[in-house]
PDB file of C-alpha atoms in Angstrom:
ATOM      1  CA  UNK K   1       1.619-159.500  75.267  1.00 42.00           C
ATOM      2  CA  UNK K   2       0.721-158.027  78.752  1.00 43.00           C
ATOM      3  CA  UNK K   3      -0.726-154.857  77.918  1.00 43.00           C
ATOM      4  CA  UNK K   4       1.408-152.622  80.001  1.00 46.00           C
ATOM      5  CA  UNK K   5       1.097-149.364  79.667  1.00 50.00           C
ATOM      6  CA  UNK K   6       2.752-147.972  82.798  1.00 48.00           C
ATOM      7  CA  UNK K   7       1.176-147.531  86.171  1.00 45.00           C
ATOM      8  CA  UNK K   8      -2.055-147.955  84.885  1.00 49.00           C
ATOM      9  CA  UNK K   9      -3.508-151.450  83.872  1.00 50.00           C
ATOM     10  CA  UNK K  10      -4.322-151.852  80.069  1.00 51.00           C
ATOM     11  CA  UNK K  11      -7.411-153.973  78.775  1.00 52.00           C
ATOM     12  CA  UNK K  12      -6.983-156.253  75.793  1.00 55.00           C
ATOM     13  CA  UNK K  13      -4.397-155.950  73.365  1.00 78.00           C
ATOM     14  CA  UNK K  14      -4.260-157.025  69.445  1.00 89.00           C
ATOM     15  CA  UNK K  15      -0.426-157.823  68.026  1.00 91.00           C
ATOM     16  CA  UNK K  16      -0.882-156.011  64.659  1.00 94.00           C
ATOM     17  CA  UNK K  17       2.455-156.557  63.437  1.00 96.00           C
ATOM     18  CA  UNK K  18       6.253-157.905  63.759  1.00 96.00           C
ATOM     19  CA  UNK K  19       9.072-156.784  62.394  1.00 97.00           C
ATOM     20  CA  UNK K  20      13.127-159.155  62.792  1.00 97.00           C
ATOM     21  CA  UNK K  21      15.296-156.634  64.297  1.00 96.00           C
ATOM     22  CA  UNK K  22      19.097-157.212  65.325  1.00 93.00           C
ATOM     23  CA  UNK K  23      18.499-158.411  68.472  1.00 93.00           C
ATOM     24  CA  UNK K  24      15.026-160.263  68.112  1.00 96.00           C
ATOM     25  CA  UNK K  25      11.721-159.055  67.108  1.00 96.00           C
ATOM     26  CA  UNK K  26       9.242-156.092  67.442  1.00 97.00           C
ATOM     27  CA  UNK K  27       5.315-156.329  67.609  1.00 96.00           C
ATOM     28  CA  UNK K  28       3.210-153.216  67.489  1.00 96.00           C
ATOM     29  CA  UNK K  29       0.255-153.746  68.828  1.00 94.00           C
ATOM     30  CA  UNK K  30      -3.582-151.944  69.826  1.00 91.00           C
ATOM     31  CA  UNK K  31      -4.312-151.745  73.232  1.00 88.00           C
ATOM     32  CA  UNK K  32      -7.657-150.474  74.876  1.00 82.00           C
ATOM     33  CA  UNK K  33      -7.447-149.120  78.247  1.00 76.00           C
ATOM     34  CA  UNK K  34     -10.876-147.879  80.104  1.00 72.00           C
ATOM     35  CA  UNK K  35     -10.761-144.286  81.192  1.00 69.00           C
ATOM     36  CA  UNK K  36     -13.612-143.461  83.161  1.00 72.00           C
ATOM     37  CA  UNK K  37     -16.613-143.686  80.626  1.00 71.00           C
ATOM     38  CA  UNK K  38     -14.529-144.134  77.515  1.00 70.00           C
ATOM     39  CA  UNK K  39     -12.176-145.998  75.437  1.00 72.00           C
ATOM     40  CA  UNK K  40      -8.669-144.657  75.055  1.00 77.00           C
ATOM     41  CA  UNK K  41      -6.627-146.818  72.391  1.00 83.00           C
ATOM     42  CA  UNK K  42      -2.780-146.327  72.408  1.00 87.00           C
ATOM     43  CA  UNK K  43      -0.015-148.067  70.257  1.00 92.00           C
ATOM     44  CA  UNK K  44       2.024-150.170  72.295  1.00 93.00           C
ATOM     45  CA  UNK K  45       5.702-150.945  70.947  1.00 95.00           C
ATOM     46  CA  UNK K  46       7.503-153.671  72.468  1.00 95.00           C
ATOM     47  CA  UNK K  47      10.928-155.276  71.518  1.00 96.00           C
ATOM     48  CA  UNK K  48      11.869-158.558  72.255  1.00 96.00           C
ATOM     49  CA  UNK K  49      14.990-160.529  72.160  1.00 97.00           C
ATOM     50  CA  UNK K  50      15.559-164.176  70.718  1.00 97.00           C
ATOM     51  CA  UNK K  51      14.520-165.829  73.236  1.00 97.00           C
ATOM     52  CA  UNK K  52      11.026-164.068  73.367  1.00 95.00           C
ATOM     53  CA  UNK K  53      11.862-162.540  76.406  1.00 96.00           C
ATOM     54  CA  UNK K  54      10.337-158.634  76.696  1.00 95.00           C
ATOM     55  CA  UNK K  55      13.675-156.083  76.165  1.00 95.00           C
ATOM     56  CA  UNK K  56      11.124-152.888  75.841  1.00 95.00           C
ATOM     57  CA  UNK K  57       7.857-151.381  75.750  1.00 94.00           C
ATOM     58  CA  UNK K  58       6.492-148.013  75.159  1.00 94.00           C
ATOM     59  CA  UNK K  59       2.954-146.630  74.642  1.00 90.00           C
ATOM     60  CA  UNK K  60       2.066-143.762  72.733  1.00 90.00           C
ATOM     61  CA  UNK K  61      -0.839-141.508  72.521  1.00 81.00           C
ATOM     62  CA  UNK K  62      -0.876-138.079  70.821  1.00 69.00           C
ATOM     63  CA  UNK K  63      -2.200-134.568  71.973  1.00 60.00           C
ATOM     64  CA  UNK K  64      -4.617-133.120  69.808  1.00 57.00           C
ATOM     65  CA  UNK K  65      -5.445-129.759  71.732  1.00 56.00           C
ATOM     66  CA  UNK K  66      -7.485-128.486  74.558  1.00 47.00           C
ATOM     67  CA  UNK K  67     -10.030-131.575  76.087  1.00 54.00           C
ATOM     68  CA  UNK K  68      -9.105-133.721  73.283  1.00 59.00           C
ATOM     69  CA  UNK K  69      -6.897-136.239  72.342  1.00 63.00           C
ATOM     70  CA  UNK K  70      -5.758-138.993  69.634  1.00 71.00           C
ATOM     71  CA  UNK K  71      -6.105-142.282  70.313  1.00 82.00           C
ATOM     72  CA  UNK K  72      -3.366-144.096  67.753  1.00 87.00           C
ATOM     73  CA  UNK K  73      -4.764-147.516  66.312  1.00 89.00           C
ATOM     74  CA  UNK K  74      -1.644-148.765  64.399  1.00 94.00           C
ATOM     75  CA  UNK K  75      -1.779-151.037  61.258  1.00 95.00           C
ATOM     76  CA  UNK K  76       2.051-151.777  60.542  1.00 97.00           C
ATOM     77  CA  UNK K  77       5.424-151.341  61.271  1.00 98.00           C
ATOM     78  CA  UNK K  78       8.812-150.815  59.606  1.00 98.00           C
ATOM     79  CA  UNK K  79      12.282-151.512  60.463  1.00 97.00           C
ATOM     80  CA  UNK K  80      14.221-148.829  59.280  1.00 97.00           C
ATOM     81  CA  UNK K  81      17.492-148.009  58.834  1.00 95.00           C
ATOM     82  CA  UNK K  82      18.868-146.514  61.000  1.00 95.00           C
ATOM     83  CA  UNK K  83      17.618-148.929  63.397  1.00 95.00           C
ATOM     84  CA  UNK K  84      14.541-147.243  64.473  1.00 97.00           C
ATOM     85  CA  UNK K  85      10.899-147.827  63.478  1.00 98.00           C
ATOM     86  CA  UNK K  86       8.062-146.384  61.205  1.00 98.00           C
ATOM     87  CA  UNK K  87       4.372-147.118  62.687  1.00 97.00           C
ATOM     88  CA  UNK K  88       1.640-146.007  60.858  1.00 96.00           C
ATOM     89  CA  UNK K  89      -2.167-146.648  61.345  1.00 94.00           C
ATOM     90  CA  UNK K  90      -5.220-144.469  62.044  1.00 90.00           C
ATOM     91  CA  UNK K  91      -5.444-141.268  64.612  1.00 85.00           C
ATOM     92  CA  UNK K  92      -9.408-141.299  65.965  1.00 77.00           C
ATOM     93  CA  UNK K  93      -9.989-137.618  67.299  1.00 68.00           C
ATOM     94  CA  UNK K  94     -12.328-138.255  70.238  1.00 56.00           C
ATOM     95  CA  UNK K  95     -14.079-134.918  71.567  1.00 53.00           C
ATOM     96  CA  UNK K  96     -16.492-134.621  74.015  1.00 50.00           C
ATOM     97  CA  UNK K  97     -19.884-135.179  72.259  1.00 49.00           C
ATOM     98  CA  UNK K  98     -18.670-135.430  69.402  1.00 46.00           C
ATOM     99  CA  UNK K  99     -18.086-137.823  66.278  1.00 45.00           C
ATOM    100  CA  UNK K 100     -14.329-138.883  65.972  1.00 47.00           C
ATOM    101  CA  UNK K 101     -12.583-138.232  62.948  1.00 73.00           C
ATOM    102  CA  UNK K 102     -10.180-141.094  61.368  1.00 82.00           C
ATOM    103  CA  UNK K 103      -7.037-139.723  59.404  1.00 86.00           C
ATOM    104  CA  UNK K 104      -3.497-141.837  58.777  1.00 89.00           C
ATOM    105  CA  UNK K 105      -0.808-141.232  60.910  1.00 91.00           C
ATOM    106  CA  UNK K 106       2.803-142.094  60.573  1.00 94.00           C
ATOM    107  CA  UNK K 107       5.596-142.005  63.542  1.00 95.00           C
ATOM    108  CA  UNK K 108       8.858-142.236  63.364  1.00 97.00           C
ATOM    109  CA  UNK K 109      10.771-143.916  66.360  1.00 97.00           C
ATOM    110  CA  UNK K 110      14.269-143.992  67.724  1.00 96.00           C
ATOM    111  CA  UNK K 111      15.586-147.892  68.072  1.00 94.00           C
ATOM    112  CA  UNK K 112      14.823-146.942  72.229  1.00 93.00           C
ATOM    113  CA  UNK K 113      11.671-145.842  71.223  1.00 94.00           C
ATOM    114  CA  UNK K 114      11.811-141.764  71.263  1.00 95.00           C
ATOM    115  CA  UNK K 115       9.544-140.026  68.632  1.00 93.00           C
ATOM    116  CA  UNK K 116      11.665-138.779  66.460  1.00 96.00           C
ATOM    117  CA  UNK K 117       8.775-137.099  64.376  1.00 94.00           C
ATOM    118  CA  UNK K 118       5.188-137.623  64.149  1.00 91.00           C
ATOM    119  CA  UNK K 119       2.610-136.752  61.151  1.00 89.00           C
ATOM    120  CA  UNK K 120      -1.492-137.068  60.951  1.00 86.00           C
ATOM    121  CA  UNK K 121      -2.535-136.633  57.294  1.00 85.00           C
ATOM    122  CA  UNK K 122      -6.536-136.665  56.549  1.00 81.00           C
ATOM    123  CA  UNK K 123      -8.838-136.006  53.440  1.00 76.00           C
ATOM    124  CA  UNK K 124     -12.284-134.055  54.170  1.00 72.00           C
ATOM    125  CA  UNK K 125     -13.988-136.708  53.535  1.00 68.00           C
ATOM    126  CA  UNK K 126     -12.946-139.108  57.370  1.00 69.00           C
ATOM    127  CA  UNK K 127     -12.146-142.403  57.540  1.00 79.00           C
ATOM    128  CA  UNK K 128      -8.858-142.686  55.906  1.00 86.00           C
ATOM    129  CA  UNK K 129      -5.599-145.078  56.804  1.00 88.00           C
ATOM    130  CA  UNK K 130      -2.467-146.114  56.294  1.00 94.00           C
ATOM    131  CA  UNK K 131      -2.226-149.859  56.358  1.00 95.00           C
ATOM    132  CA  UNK K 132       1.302-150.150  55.070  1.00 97.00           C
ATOM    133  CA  UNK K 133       5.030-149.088  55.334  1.00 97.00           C
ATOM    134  CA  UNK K 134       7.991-149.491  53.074  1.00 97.00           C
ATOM    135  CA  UNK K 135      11.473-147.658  52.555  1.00 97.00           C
ATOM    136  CA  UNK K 136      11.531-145.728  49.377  1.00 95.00           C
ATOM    137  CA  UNK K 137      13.975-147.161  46.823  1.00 94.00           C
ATOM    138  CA  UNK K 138      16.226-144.427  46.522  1.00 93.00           C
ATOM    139  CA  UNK K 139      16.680-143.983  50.334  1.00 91.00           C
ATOM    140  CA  UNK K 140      15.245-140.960  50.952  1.00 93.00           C
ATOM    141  CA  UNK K 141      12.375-141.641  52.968  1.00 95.00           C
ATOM    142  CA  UNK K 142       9.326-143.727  52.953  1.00 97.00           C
ATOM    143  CA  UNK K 143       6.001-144.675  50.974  1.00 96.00           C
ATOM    144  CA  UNK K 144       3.131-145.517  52.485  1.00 96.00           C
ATOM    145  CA  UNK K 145      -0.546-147.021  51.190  1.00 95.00           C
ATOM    146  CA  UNK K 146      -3.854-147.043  52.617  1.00 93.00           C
ATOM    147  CA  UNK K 147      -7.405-146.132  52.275  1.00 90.00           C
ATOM    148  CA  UNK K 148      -9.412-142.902  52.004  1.00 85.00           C
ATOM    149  CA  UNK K 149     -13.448-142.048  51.108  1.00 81.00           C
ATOM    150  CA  UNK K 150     -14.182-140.104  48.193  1.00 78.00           C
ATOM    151  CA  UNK K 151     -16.677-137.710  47.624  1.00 77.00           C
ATOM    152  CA  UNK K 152     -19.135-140.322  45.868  1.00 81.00           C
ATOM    153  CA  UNK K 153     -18.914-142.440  48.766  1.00 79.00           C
ATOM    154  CA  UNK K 154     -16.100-145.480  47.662  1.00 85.00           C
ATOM    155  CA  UNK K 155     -13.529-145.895  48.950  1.00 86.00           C
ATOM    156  CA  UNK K 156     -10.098-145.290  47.027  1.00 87.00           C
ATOM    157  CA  UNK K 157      -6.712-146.481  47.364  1.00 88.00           C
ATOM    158  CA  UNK K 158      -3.866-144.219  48.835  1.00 88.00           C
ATOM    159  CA  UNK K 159      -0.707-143.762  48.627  1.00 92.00           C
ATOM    160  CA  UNK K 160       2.051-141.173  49.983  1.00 92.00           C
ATOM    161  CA  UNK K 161       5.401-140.347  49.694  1.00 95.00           C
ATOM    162  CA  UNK K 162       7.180-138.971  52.692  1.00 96.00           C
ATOM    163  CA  UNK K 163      10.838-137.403  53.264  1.00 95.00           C
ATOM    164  CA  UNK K 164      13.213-139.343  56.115  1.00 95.00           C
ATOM    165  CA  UNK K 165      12.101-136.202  57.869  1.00 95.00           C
ATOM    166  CA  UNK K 166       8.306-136.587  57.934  1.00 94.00           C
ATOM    167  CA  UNK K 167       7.972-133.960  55.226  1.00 93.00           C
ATOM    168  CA  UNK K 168       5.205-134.881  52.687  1.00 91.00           C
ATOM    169  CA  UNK K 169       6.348-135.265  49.057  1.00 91.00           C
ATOM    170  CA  UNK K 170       3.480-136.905  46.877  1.00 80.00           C
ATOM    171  CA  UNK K 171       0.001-137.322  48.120  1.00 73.00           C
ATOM    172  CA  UNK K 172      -1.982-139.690  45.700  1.00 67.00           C
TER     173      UNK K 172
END
């Protein structure tokens, strides 16, 4: 994988996952691209066809607000349905002097790669993520599992339900 992430050169990048799709394969992947005195990491989609020839890429990095931003560090991805894709991973909320904060993010994408929707769920405790992605069995959305500190300072398994919409339904 090149790296690409537009006009602007990207530093290395780690395949994370791959998923068959109808006309060949998709790898999400972490890419690190310097920006001045910092780190930005964005998730890097890119589709390929049976030959291993590149169809697609996109990058994506999230907003947060006002000087900040998300950098998206993906774990896995899902073919869904409808032909799109479900990433999911851990946001890391980078502001200027000050600590980032991990929580587990899940994006839905069009089969061109369009956010469809896009949803950052944290505990108050910090480092939590999603490491993995499956379609619920009655169809009606998705369940996902990761990781999340408690209060005593382990670390405890997690799991959450979400609608085909992005809506939250169980948080365990």
């Amino acid at each position: 994988l090149s790296g690409s992430c537009g006009k602007n050169a990207c530093d290395p990048t780690q395949a994370v996952d791959i998923v068959p799709i109808a006309t060949g394969f998709a790898v999400v992947s972490q890419v690190q691209r310097s920006e001045g005195q910092t780190v930005a990491f964005y998730a890097l989609l890119t589709l390929f066809d049976q030959g291993g020839n590149t169809i697609a890429e996109f990058a994506y990095r999230r907003p947060s607000g006002t000087g900040t931003y998300l950098d998206l560090l993906p774990q896995a991805l899902l073919a869904t349905s409808d032909g799109g894709f479900l990433m999911v991973g851990r946001t890391a909320e980078v502001v200027a002097g000050a600590a980032g904060i991990h929580d587990g993010f899940a994006m839905k994408l069009s089969a061109q790669g369009a956010i469809e929707w896009q949803t950052r769920i944290g505990t108050p405790h910090g480092d939590d993520l999603f490491k993995r992605a499956t379609a619920s069995r009655d169809g009606t959305g998705y369940v996902v599992v990761g990781s999340s500190p408690s209060a005593s300072g382990t670390t405890d398994g997690w799991l959450i339900r979400l609608q085909r919409d992005g809506t939250l339904i169980v948080d365990n």
